[in-house]
PDB file of C-alpha atoms and ligand atoms in Angstrom:
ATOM      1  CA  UNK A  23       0.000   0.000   0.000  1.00 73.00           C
ATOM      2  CA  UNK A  24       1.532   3.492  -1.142  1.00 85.00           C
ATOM      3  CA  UNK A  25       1.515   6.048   1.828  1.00 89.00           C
ATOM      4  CA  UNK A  26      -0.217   9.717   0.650  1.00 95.00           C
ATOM      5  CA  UNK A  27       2.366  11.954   1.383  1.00 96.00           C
ATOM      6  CA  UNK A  28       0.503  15.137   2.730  1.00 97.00           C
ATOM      7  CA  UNK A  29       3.280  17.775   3.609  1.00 97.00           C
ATOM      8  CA  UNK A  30       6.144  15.563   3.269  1.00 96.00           C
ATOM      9  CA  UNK A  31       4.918  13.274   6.202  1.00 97.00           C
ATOM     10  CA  UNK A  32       3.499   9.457   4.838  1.00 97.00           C
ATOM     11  CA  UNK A  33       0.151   8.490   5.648  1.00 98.00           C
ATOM     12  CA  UNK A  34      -0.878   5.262   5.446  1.00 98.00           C
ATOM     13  CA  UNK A  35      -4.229   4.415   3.615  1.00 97.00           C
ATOM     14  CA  UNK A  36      -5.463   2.107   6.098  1.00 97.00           C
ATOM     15  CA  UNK A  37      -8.713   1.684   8.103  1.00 97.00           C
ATOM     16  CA  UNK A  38      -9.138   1.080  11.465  1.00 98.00           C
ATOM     17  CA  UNK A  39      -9.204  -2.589  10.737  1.00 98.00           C
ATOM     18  CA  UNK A  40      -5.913  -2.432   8.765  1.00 98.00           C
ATOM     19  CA  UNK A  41      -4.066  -0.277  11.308  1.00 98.00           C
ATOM     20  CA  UNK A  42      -4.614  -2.740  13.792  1.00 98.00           C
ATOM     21  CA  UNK A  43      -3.561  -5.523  11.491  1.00 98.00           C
ATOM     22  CA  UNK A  44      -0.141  -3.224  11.146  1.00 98.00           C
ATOM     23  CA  UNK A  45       0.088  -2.393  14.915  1.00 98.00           C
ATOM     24  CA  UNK A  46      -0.450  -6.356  15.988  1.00 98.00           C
ATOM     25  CA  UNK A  47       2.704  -6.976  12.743  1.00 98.00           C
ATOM     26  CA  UNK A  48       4.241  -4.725  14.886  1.00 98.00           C
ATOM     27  CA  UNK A  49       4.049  -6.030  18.181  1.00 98.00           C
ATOM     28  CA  UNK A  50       4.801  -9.344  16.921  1.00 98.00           C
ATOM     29  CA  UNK A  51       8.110  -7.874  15.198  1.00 98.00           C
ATOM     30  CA  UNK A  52       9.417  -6.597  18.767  1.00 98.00           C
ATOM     31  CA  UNK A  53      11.426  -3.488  19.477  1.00 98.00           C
ATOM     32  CA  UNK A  54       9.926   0.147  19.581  1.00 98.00           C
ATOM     33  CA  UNK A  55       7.104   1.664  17.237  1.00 98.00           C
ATOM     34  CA  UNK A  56       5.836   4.540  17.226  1.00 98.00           C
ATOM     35  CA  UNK A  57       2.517   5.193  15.767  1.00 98.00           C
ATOM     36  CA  UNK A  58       0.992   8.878  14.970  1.00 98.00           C
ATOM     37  CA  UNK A  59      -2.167   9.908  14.277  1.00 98.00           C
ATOM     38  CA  UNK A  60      -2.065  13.268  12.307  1.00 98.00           C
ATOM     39  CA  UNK A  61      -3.763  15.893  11.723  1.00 96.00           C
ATOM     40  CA  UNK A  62      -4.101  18.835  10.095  1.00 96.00           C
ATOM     41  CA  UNK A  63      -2.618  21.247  13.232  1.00 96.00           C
ATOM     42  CA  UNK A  64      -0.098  18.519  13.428  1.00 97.00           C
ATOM     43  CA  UNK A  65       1.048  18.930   9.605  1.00 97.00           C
ATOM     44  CA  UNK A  66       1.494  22.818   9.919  1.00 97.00           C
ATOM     45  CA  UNK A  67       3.336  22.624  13.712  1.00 96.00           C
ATOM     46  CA  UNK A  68       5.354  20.298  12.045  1.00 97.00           C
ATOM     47  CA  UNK A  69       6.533  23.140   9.607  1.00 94.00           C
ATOM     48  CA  UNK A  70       7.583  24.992  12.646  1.00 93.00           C
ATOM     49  CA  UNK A  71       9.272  22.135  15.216  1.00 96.00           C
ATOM     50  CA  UNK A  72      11.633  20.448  13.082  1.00 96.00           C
ATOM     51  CA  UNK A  73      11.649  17.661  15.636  1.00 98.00           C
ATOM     52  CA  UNK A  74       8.182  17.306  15.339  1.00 98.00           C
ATOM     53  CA  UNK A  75       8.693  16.812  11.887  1.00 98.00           C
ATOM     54  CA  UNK A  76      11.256  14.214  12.048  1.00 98.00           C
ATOM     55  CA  UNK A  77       9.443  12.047  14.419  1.00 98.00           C
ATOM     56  CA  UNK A  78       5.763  12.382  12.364  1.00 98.00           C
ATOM     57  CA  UNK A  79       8.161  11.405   9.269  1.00 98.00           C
ATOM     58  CA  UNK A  80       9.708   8.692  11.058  1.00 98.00           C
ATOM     59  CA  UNK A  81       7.357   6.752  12.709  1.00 98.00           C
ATOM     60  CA  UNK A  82       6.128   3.259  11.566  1.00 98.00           C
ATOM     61  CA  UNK A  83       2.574   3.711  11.148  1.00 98.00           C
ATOM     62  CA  UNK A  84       0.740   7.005  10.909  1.00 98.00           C
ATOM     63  CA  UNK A  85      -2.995   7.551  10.444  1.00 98.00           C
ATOM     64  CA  UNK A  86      -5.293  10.309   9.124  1.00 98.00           C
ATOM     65  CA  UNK A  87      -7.131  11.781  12.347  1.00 96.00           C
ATOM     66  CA  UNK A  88      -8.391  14.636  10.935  1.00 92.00           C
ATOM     67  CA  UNK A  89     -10.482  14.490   8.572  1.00 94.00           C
ATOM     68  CA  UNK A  90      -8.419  17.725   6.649  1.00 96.00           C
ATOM     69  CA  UNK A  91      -5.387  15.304   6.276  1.00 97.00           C
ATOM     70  CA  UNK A  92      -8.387  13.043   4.361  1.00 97.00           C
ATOM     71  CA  UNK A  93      -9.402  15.879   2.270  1.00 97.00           C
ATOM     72  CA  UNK A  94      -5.994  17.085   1.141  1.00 97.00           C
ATOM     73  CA  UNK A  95      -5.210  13.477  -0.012  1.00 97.00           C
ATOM     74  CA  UNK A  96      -8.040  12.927  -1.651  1.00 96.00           C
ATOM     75  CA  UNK A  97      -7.163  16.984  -3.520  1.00 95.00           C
ATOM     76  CA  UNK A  98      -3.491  15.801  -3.891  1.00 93.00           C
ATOM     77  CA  UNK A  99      -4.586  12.114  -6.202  1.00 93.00           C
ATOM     78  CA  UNK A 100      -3.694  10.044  -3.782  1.00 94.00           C
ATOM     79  CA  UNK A 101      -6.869   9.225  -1.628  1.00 96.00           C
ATOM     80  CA  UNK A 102      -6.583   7.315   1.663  1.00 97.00           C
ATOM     81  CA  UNK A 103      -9.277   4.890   3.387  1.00 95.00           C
ATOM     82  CA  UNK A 104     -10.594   7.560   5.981  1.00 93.00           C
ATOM     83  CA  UNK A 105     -10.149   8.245   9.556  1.00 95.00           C
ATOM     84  CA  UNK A 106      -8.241   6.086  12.554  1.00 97.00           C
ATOM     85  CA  UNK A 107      -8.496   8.377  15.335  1.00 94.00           C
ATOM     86  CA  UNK A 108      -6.844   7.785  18.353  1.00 95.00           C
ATOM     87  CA  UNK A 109      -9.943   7.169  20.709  1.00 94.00           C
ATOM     88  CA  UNK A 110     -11.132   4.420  18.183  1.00 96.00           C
ATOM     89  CA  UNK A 111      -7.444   2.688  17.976  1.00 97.00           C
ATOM     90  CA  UNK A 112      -7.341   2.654  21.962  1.00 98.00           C
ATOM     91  CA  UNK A 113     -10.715   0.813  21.816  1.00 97.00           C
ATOM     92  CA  UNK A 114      -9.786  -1.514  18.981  1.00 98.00           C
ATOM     93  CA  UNK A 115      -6.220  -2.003  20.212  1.00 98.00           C
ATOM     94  CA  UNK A 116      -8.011  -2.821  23.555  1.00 98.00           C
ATOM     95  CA  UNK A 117     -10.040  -5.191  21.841  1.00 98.00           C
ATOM     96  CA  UNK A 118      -7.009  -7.107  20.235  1.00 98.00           C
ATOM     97  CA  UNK A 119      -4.784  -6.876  23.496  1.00 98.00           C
ATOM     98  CA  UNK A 120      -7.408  -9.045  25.380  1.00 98.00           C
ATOM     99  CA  UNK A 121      -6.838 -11.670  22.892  1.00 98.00           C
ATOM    100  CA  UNK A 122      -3.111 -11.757  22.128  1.00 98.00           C
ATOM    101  CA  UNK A 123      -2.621 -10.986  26.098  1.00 98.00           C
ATOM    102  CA  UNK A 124      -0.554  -7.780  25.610  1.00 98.00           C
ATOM    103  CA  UNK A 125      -0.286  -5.649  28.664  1.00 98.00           C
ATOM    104  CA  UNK A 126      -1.725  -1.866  28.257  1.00 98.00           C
ATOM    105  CA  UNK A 127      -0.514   1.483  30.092  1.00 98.00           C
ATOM    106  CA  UNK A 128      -2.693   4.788  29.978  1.00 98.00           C
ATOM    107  CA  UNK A 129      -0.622   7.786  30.357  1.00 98.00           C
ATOM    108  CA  UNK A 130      -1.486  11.601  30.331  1.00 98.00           C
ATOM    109  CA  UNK A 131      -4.889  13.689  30.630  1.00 98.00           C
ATOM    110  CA  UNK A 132      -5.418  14.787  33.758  1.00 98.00           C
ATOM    111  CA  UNK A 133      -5.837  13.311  37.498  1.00 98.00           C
ATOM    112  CA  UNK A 134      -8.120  10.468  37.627  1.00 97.00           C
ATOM    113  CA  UNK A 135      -8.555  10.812  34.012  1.00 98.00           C
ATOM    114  CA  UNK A 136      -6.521   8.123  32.670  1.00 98.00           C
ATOM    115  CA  UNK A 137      -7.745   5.496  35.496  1.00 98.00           C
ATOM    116  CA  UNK A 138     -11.628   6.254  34.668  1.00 98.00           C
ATOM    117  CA  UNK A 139     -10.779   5.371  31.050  1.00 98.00           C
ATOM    118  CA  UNK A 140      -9.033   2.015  32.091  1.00 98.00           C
ATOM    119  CA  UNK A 141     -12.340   1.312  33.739  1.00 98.00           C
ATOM    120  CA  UNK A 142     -14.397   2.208  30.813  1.00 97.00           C
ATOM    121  CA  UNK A 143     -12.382  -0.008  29.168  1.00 97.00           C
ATOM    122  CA  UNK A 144     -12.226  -3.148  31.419  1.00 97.00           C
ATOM    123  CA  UNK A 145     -15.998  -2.371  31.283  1.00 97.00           C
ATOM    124  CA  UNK A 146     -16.645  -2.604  27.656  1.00 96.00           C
ATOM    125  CA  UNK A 147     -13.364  -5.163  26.695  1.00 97.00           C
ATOM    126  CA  UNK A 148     -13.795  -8.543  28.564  1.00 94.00           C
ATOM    127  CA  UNK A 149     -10.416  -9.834  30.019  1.00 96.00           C
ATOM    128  CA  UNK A 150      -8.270  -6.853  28.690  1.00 98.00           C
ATOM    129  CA  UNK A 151      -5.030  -6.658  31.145  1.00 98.00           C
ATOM    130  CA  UNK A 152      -4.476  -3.147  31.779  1.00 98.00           C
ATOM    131  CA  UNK A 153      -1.061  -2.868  33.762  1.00 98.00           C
ATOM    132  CA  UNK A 154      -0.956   0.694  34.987  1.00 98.00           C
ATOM    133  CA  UNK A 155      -2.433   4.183  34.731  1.00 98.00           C
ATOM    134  CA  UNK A 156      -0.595   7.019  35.619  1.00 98.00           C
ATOM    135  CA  UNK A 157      -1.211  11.557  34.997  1.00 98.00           C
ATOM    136  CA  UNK A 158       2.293  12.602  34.925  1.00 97.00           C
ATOM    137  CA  UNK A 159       2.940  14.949  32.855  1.00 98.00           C
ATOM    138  CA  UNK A 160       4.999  15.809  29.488  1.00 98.00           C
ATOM    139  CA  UNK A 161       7.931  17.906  31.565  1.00 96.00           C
ATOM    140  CA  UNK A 162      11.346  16.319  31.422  1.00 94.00           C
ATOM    141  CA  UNK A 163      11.231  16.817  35.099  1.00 96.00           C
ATOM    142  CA  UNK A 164       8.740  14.038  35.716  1.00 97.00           C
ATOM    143  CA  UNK A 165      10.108  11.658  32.816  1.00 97.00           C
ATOM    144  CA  UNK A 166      11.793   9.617  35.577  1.00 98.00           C
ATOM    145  CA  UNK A 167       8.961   8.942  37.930  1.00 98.00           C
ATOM    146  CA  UNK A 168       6.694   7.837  34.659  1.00 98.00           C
ATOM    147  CA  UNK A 169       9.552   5.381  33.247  1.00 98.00           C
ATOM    148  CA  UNK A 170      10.082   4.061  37.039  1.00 98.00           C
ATOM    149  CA  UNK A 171       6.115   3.677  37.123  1.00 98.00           C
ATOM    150  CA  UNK A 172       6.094   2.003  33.453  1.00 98.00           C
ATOM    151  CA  UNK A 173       9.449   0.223  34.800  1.00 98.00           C
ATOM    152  CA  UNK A 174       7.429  -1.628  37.084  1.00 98.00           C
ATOM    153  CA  UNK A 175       3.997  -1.962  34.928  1.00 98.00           C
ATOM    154  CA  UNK A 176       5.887  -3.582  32.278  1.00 98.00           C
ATOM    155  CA  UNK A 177       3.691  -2.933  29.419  1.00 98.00           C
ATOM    156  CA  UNK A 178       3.226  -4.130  25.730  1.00 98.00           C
ATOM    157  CA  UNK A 179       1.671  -1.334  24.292  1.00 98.00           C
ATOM    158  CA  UNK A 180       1.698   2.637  25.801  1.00 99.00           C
ATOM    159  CA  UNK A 181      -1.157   4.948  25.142  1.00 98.00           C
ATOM    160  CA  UNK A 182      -0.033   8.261  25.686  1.00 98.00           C
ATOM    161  CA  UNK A 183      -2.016  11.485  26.164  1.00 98.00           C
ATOM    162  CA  UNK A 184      -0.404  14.991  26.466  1.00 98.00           C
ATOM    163  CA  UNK A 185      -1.779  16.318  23.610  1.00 97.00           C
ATOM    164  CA  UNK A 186       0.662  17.288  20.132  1.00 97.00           C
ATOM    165  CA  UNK A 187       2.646  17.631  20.201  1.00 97.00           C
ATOM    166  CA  UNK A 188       4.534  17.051  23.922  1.00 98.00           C
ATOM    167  CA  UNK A 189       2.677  13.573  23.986  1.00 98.00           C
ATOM    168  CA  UNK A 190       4.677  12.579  19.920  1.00 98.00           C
ATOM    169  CA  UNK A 191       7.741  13.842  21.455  1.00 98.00           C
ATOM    170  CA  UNK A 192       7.975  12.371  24.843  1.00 98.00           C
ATOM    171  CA  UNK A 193       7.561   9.273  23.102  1.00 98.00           C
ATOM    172  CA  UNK A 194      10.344   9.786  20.740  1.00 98.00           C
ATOM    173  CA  UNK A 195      12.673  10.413  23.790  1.00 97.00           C
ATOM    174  CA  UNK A 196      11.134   7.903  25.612  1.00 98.00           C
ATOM    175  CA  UNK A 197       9.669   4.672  24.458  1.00 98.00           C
ATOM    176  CA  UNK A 198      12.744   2.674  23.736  1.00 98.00           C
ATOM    177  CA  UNK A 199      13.509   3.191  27.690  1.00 98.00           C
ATOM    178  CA  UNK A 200      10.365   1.111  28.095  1.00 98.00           C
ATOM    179  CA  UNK A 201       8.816  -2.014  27.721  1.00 98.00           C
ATOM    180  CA  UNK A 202       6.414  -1.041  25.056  1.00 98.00           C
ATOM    181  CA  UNK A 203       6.841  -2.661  21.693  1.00 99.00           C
ATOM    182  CA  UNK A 204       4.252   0.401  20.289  1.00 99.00           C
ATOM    183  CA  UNK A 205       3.695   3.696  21.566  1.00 98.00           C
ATOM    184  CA  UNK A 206       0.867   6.077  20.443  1.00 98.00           C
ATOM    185  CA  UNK A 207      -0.361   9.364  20.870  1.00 98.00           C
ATOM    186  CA  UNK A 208      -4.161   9.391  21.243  1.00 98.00           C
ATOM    187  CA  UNK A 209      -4.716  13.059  22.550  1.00 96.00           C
ATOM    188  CA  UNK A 210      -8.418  13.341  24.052  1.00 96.00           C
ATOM    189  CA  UNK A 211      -8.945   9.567  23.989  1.00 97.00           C
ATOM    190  CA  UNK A 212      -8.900   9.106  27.330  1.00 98.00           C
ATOM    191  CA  UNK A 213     -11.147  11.949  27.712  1.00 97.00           C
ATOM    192  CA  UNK A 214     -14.118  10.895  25.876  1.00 97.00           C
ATOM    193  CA  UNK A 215     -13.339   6.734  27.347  1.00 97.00           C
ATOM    194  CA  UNK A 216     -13.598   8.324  30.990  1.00 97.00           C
ATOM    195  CA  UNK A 217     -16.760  10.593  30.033  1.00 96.00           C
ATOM    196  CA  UNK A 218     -15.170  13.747  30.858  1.00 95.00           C
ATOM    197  CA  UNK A 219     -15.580  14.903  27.450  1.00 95.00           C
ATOM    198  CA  UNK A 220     -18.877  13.658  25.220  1.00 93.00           C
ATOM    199  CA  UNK A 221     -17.849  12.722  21.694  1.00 94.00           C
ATOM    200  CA  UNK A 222     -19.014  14.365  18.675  1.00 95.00           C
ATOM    201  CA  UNK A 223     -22.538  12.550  17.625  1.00 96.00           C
ATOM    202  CA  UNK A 224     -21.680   9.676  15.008  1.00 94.00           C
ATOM    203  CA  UNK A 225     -23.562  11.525  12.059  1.00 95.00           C
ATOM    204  CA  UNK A 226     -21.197  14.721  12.585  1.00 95.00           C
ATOM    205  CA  UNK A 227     -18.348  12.065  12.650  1.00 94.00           C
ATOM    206  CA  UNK A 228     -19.045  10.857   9.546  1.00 92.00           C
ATOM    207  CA  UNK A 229     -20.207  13.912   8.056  1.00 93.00           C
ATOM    208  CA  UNK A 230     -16.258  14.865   8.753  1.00 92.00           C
ATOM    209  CA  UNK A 231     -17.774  17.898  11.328  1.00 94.00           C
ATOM    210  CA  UNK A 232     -16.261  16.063  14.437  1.00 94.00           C
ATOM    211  CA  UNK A 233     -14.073  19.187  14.573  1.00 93.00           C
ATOM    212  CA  UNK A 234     -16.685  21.961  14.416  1.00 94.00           C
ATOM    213  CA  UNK A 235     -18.649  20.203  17.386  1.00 95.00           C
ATOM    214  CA  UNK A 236     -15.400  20.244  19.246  1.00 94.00           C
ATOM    215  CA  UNK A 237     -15.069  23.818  18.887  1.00 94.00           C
ATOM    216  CA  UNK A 238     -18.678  24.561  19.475  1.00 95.00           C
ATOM    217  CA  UNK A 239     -17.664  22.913  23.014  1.00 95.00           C
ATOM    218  CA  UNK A 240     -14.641  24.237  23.502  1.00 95.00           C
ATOM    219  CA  UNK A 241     -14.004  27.693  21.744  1.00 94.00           C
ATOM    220  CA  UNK A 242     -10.281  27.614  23.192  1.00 93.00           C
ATOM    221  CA  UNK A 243      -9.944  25.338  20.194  1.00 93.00           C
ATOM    222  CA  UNK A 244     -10.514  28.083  17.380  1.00 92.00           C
ATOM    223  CA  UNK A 245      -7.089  29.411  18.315  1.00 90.00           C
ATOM    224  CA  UNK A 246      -5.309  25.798  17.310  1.00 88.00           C
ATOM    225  CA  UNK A 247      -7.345  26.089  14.045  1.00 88.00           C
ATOM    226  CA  UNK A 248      -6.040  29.269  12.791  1.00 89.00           C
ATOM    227  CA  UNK A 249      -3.218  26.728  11.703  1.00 93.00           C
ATOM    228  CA  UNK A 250      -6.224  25.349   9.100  1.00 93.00           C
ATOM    229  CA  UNK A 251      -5.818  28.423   6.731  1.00 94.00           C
ATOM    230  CA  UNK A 252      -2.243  27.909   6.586  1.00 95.00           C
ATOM    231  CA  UNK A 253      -2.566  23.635   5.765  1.00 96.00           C
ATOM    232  CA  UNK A 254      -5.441  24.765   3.060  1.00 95.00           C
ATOM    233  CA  UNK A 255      -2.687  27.504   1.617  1.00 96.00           C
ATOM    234  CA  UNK A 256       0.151  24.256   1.890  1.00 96.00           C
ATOM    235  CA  UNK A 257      -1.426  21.727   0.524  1.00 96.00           C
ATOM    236  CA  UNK A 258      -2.931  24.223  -2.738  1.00 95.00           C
ATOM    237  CA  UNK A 259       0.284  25.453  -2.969  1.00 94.00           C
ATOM    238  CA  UNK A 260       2.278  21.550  -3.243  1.00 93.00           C
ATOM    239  CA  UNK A 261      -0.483  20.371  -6.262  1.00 92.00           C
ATOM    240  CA  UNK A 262       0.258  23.805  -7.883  1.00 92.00           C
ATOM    241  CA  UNK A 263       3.577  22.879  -7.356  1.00 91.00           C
ATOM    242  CA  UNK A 264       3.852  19.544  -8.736  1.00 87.00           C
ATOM    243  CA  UNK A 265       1.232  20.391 -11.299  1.00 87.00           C
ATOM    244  CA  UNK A 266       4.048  22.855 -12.246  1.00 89.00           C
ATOM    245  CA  UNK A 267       7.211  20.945 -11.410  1.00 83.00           C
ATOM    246  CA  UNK A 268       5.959  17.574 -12.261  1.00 74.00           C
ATOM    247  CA  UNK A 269       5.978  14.617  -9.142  1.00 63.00           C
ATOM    248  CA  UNK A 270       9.678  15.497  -7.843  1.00 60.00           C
ATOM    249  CA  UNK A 271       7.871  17.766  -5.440  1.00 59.00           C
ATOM    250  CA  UNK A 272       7.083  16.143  -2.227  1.00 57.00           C
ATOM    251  CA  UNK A 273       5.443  19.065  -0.008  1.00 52.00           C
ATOM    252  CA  UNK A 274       8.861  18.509   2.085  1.00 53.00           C
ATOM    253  CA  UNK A 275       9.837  21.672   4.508  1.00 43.00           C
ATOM    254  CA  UNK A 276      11.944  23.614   2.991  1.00 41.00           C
TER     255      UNK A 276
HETATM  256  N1  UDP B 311      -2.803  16.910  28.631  1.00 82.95           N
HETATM  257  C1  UDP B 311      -2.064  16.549  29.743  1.00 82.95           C
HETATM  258  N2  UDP B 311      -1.002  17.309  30.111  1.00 82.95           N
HETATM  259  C2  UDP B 311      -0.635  18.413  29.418  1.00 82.95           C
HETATM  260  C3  UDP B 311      -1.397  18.793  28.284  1.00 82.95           C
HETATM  261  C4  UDP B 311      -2.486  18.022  27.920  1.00 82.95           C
HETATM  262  O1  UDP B 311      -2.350  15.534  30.371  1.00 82.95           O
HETATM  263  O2  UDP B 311       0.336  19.053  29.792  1.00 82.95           O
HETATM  264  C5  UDP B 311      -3.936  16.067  28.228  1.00 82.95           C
HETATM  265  C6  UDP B 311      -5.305  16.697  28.323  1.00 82.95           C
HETATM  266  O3  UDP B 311      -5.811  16.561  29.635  1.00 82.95           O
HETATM  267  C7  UDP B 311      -6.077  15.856  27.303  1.00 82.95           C
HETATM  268  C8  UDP B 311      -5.009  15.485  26.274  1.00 82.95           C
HETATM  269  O4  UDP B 311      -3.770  15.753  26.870  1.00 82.95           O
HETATM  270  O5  UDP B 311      -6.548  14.683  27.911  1.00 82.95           O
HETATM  271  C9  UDP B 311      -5.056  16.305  24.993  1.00 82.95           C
HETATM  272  O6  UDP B 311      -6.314  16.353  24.515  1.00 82.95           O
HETATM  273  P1  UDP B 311      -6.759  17.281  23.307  1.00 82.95           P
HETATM  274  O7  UDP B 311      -8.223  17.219  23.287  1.00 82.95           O
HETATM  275  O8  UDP B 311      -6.083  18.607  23.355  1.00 82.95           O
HETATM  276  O9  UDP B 311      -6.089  16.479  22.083  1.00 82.95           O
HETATM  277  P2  UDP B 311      -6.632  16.271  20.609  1.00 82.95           P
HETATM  278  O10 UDP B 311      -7.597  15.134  20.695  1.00 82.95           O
HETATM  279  O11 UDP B 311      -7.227  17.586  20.185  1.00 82.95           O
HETATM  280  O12 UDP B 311      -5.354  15.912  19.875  1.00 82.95           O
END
């Protein structure tokens, strides 16, 4: 399967079935994965935090989680599947985990957060072994309490919610000093799993409006989206571009 490269980062045109086909290849292969779920914000940050950049470009398996990253695929020829958004991997994932055994560690959102999801998810996923829970928080100051906490957890597979992109990066500097075979960033997930936060209704889901209900609950939000303009002018400007220059032209920051 050919990746759509939207502003030089690969996205794999997978759906949620197929990523978790990928992440279980990966957990069978051993070693330390990283798996992003981008979106649009993520695309144009990346422009600005080189190491952002490198790890989105790097990472073994990333997903389409906005439904922008969809669109400009689709714009640029080279269409993906849809959406795999973090909340639905960390139920899926959950779903597999309870029947290959792997062990599962919620970290990030705040206080009480991350162990309300667990129980959402022992609730809805029969035998699931969830090893730990633990806030923290994305500060280098607190990295070694969380890697003596997911020392003694031990876990397979590392959910990780700090929001983009601290919770990309700590994982980058992080996840090989861990058990984990695959680490992923899954922002609100644990929000919406504990309750805290209702998700968007399934028809604005699939109408791709999950965003707009987001900010209709939380108007902090509309400051993270003046980065949309900017993707919209990227991603315009890279088909121009290689409708000019002919395919050598990537999207790449440069
Ligand atoms: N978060 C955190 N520590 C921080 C910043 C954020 O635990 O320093 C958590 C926050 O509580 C939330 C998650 O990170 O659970 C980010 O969620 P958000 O809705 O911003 O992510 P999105 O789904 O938009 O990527």
């Amino acid at each position: 399967m050919k990746p759509a490269t939207v502003l030089g980062v690969p996205i794999a045109p997978v759906d949620l079935d197929e990523a978790v086909e990928w992440i279980t290849r990966l957990m069978a292969a051993g070693g330390h994965h990283q798996v992003v779920t981008v979106n649009p914000e993520f695309l144009v940050a990346a422009r600005y935090r080189p190491d952002f950049g490198a790890v989105l470009r790097r990472a073994a398996l990333a997903t389409a989680d906005g439904v922008g990253v969809v669109l400009a695929a689709r714009l640029q020829g080279t269409p993906l599947r849809g959406r795999v958004t973090g909340t639905e991997l960390v139920l899926a994932l959950a779903r597999r985990a309870a029947t290959e055994g792997w062990r599962l560690f919620l970290l990030g959102a705040a206080p009480g957060v991350a162990e309300r999801a667990a129980e959402a998810l022992a609730r809805e996923v029969g035998g699931v072994r969830i090893v730990g829970t633990f806030a923290g928080s994305p500060r280098p100051e607190d990295e070694a309490t969380i890697l003596a906490r997911l020392g003694s957890a031990q876990p397979d597979l590392l959910f990780v919610a700090y929001g983009a992109p601290a919770q990309e990066l700590w994982l980058a500097r992080n996840l090989a000093r861990t058990t984990a075979v695959v680490g992923i960033g899954v922002g609100g997930a644990f929000d919406f799993l504990a309750g805290v936060k209702p998700r968007a209704p399934r028809l604005l889901q699939r109408l791709g409006l999950e965003w707009l209900y987001r900010l209709w609950r939380e108007p902090w939000r509309a400051r993270r989206m003046l980065a949309l303009p900017a993707f919209v002018a990227l991603i315009l400007r890279g088909i121009l571009a290689r409708r000019l220059l002919g395919r050598s032209y990537t999207g790449e920051v440069d």
